[in-house]
PDB file of C-alpha atoms in Angstrom:
ATOM      1  CA  MET A 581      18.593 -33.588  26.682  1.00  0.00           C
ATOM      2  CA  SER A 582      20.464 -32.887  23.398  1.00  0.00           C
ATOM      3  CA  LYS A 583      17.536 -34.020  21.233  1.00  0.00           C
ATOM      4  CA  ILE A 584      15.123 -31.725  23.100  1.00  0.00           C
ATOM      5  CA  GLU A 585      17.496 -28.774  22.593  1.00  0.00           C
ATOM      6  CA  ILE A 586      17.935 -29.603  18.894  1.00  0.00           C
ATOM      7  CA  ASP A 587      14.145 -29.853  18.517  1.00  0.00           C
ATOM      8  CA  ALA A 588      13.838 -26.348  20.027  1.00  0.00           C
ATOM      9  CA  VAL A 589      16.503 -24.825  17.750  1.00  0.00           C
ATOM     10  CA  THR A 590      14.853 -26.439  14.727  1.00  0.00           C
ATOM     11  CA  ALA A 591      11.403 -25.105  15.690  1.00  0.00           C
ATOM     12  CA  GLU A 592      12.909 -21.633  16.130  1.00  0.00           C
ATOM     13  CA  PHE A 593      14.526 -21.863  12.709  1.00  0.00           C
ATOM     14  CA  TYR A 594      11.234 -22.725  10.996  1.00  0.00           C
ATOM     15  CA  GLY A 595       9.371 -20.122  13.057  1.00  0.00           C
ATOM     16  CA  ALA A 596      11.697 -17.305  11.949  1.00  0.00           C
ATOM     17  CA  PHE A 597       9.826 -17.050   8.623  1.00  0.00           C
ATOM     18  CA  ASP A 598       6.266 -16.950  10.024  1.00  0.00           C
ATOM     19  CA  ASN A 599       4.323 -13.782   9.195  1.00  0.00           C
ATOM     20  CA  ARG A 600       0.784 -15.087   9.611  1.00  0.00           C
ATOM     21  CA  GLY A 601      -1.858 -12.853  11.142  1.00  0.00           C
ATOM     22  CA  GLY A 602       0.111  -9.695  10.430  1.00  0.00           C
ATOM     23  CA  ARG A 603       2.982 -10.605  12.735  1.00  0.00           C
ATOM     24  CA  ALA A 604       6.486  -9.589  11.699  1.00  0.00           C
ATOM     25  CA  ALA A 605       8.704 -12.475  10.635  1.00  0.00           C
ATOM     26  CA  ASP A 606      11.818 -12.610  12.814  1.00  0.00           C
ATOM     27  CA  VAL A 607      14.340 -13.696  10.181  1.00  0.00           C
ATOM     28  CA  ALA A 608      17.088 -11.866  12.108  1.00  0.00           C
ATOM     29  CA  ARG A 609      17.002 -14.653  14.719  1.00  0.00           C
ATOM     30  CA  ILE A 610      18.814 -16.793  12.129  1.00  0.00           C
ATOM     31  CA  ARG A 611      21.960 -14.869  13.158  1.00  0.00           C
ATOM     32  CA  ARG A 612      21.630 -16.347  16.649  1.00  0.00           C
ATOM     33  CA  LEU A 613      20.712 -19.871  15.531  1.00  0.00           C
ATOM     34  CA  LEU A 614      23.526 -20.283  12.986  1.00  0.00           C
ATOM     35  CA  LEU A 615      27.217 -19.960  13.649  1.00  0.00           C
ATOM     36  CA  PRO A 616      28.607 -16.773  12.026  1.00  0.00           C
ATOM     37  CA  GLY A 617      30.435 -18.806   9.359  1.00  0.00           C
ATOM     38  CA  GLY A 618      27.426 -21.035   8.716  1.00  0.00           C
ATOM     39  CA  VAL A 619      26.468 -22.103   5.206  1.00  0.00           C
ATOM     40  CA  ILE A 620      23.006 -22.455   3.677  1.00  0.00           C
ATOM     41  CA  ALA A 621      22.606 -24.303   0.371  1.00  0.00           C
ATOM     42  CA  LYS A 622      19.592 -24.708  -1.888  1.00  0.00           C
ATOM     43  CA  THR A 623      19.664 -27.654  -4.267  1.00  0.00           C
ATOM     44  CA  GLY A 624      17.651 -28.507  -7.341  1.00  0.00           C
ATOM     45  CA  SER A 625      17.432 -26.677 -10.657  1.00  0.00           C
ATOM     46  CA  GLU A 626      18.824 -23.483  -9.089  1.00  0.00           C
ATOM     47  CA  SER A 627      21.577 -24.616  -6.739  1.00  0.00           C
ATOM     48  CA  THR A 628      22.853 -21.727  -4.634  1.00  0.00           C
ATOM     49  CA  THR A 629      25.049 -21.377  -1.581  1.00  0.00           C
ATOM     50  CA  TYR A 630      24.557 -18.517   0.880  1.00  0.00           C
ATOM     51  CA  THR A 631      26.402 -17.025   3.811  1.00  0.00           C
ATOM     52  CA  VAL A 632      24.194 -16.236   6.808  1.00  0.00           C
ATOM     53  CA  GLU A 633      23.806 -12.590   5.727  1.00  0.00           C
ATOM     54  CA  GLU A 634      23.201 -13.471   2.059  1.00  0.00           C
ATOM     55  CA  PHE A 635      20.417 -15.792   3.196  1.00  0.00           C
ATOM     56  CA  ILE A 636      18.745 -13.368   5.620  1.00  0.00           C
ATOM     57  CA  GLU A 637      18.607 -10.154   3.579  1.00  0.00           C
ATOM     58  CA  PRO A 638      16.318 -11.182   0.671  1.00  0.00           C
ATOM     59  CA  ARG A 639      14.033 -13.208   2.966  1.00  0.00           C
ATOM     60  CA  GLU A 640      13.647 -10.320   5.372  1.00  0.00           C
ATOM     61  CA  ARG A 641      12.667  -8.071   2.460  1.00  0.00           C
ATOM     62  CA  LEU A 642      10.266 -10.626   0.940  1.00  0.00           C
ATOM     63  CA  LEU A 643       8.524 -11.259   4.267  1.00  0.00           C
ATOM     64  CA  THR A 644       8.112  -7.552   5.095  1.00  0.00           C
ATOM     65  CA  ASP A 645       7.400  -5.836   1.755  1.00  0.00           C
ATOM     66  CA  GLY A 646       3.886  -7.281   1.378  1.00  0.00           C
ATOM     67  CA  ARG A 647       4.708  -9.678  -1.473  1.00  0.00           C
ATOM     68  CA  LEU A 648       4.683 -12.785   0.750  1.00  0.00           C
ATOM     69  CA  VAL A 649       1.966 -12.828   3.410  1.00  0.00           C
ATOM     70  CA  GLU A 650       0.365 -15.410   5.673  1.00  0.00           C
ATOM     71  CA  PHE A 651       3.512 -17.477   5.234  1.00  0.00           C
ATOM     72  CA  SER A 652       4.673 -20.268   7.465  1.00  0.00           C
ATOM     73  CA  GLU A 653       6.659 -23.450   7.164  1.00  0.00           C
ATOM     74  CA  TRP A 654       6.743 -26.285   9.641  1.00  0.00           C
ATOM     75  CA  GLU A 655       8.413 -29.590  10.162  1.00  0.00           C
ATOM     76  CA  THR A 656       6.241 -32.625   9.407  1.00  0.00           C
ATOM     77  CA  SER A 657       8.748 -35.364  10.299  1.00  0.00           C
ATOM     78  CA  GLU A 658      12.381 -35.685  11.265  1.00  0.00           C
ATOM     79  CA  ARG A 659      15.232 -38.082  11.846  1.00  0.00           C
ATOM     80  CA  THR A 660      17.993 -36.824  14.127  1.00  0.00           C
ATOM     81  CA  GLU A 661      21.282 -38.475  14.992  1.00  0.00           C
ATOM     82  CA  VAL A 662      23.465 -37.100  17.781  1.00  0.00           C
ATOM     83  CA  VAL A 663      27.068 -38.219  18.283  1.00  0.00           C
ATOM     84  CA  GLY A 664      28.929 -36.342  20.986  1.00  0.00           C
ATOM     85  CA  ASP A 665      28.906 -32.647  20.116  1.00  0.00           C
ATOM     86  CA  ILE A 666      27.631 -32.989  16.535  1.00  0.00           C
ATOM     87  CA  ALA A 667      24.189 -33.782  15.201  1.00  0.00           C
ATOM     88  CA  SER A 668      22.498 -34.221  11.848  1.00  0.00           C
ATOM     89  CA  ARG A 669      18.772 -33.865  11.201  1.00  0.00           C
ATOM     90  CA  PHE A 670      16.782 -34.776   8.110  1.00  0.00           C
ATOM     91  CA  SER A 671      13.646 -32.694   8.285  1.00  0.00           C
ATOM     92  CA  GLU A 672      10.595 -32.985   6.047  1.00  0.00           C
ATOM     93  CA  TYR A 673       8.584 -29.761   5.941  1.00  0.00           C
ATOM     94  CA  HIS A 674       5.491 -28.144   4.518  1.00  0.00           C
ATOM     95  CA  LYS A 675       4.993 -24.470   3.709  1.00  0.00           C
ATOM     96  CA  SER A 676       2.116 -22.252   2.669  1.00  0.00           C
ATOM     97  CA  GLY A 677       1.395 -18.602   2.096  1.00  0.00           C
ATOM     98  CA  THR A 678       0.295 -16.044  -0.458  1.00  0.00           C
ATOM     99  CA  LEU A 679       2.930 -14.743  -2.882  1.00  0.00           C
ATOM    100  CA  ASP A 680       2.030 -11.754  -5.074  1.00  0.00           C
ATOM    101  CA  GLY A 681      -1.652 -12.374  -4.336  1.00  0.00           C
ATOM    102  CA  GLU A 682      -1.553 -16.072  -5.271  1.00  0.00           C
ATOM    103  CA  PRO A 683      -1.956 -18.768  -2.575  1.00  0.00           C
ATOM    104  CA  PHE A 684       0.594 -21.554  -2.692  1.00  0.00           C
ATOM    105  CA  GLU A 685       1.682 -24.647  -0.794  1.00  0.00           C
ATOM    106  CA  GLY A 686       4.797 -26.733  -1.026  1.00  0.00           C
ATOM    107  CA  GLY A 687       7.290 -28.758   0.891  1.00  0.00           C
ATOM    108  CA  GLY A 688      10.621 -30.410   0.824  1.00  0.00           C
ATOM    109  CA  THR A 689      13.523 -31.730   2.810  1.00  0.00           C
ATOM    110  CA  LYS A 690      16.124 -29.910   4.852  1.00  0.00           C
ATOM    111  CA  ASN A 691      19.331 -31.428   6.182  1.00  0.00           C
ATOM    112  CA  ILE A 692      20.502 -29.433   9.192  1.00  0.00           C
ATOM    113  CA  GLN A 693      23.941 -29.900  10.762  1.00  0.00           C
ATOM    114  CA  PHE A 694      24.400 -28.873  14.403  1.00  0.00           C
ATOM    115  CA  VAL A 695      27.341 -28.450  16.754  1.00  0.00           C
ATOM    116  CA  ARG A 696      27.236 -28.045  20.526  1.00  0.00           C
ATOM    117  CA  THR A 697      28.840 -24.769  21.618  1.00  0.00           C
ATOM    118  CA  PRO A 698      29.285 -23.307  25.120  1.00  0.00           C
ATOM    119  CA  GLU A 699      26.035 -21.386  24.422  1.00  0.00           C
ATOM    120  CA  GLY A 700      24.147 -24.547  23.392  1.00  0.00           C
ATOM    121  CA  TRP A 701      23.365 -26.236  20.086  1.00  0.00           C
ATOM    122  CA  ARG A 702      23.846 -24.064  16.988  1.00  0.00           C
ATOM    123  CA  ILE A 703      23.343 -24.711  13.283  1.00  0.00           C
ATOM    124  CA  VAL A 704      26.520 -24.873  11.229  1.00  0.00           C
ATOM    125  CA  ALA A 705      24.942 -25.803   7.864  1.00  0.00           C
ATOM    126  CA  VAL A 706      21.540 -26.168   6.202  1.00  0.00           C
ATOM    127  CA  ALA A 707      20.898 -27.773   2.821  1.00  0.00           C
ATOM    128  CA  TRP A 708      17.392 -27.870   1.412  1.00  0.00           C
ATOM    129  CA  TYR A 709      15.469 -29.264  -1.500  1.00  0.00           C
ATOM    130  CA  ASP A 710      11.998 -27.961  -2.367  1.00  0.00           C
ATOM    131  CA  ARG A 711       9.662 -30.517  -3.934  1.00  0.00           C
ATOM    132  CA  ALA A 712       7.058 -27.913  -4.826  1.00  0.00           C
TER     133      ALA A 712
END
């Protein structure tokens, strides 16, 4: 049952950024999926660490101000290990959209750390690396 629940939380996380077909991206749901003290880290040439709020605010703006449209990202493969009330997931993903009028595609890897809470599985940390 844990793996099914983790799959659902992961799908919700990726789906939070979807604004295809004129729908409003629901980035605010990240507040429910991550623990309040959760950490999000981007690696690569511009390594940055975010709190939950620092992560949400610029993405909400980008996905609603018309600069980034028809955007979605989705998991293409995963490897999840669950031990008791903790889990780790390596997630390969693809993304596409139109940024400032220019279509783009890319992908990368996310490592998502989960803990089981009384309310169900929640994300405690996300680290990601964009390949393109």
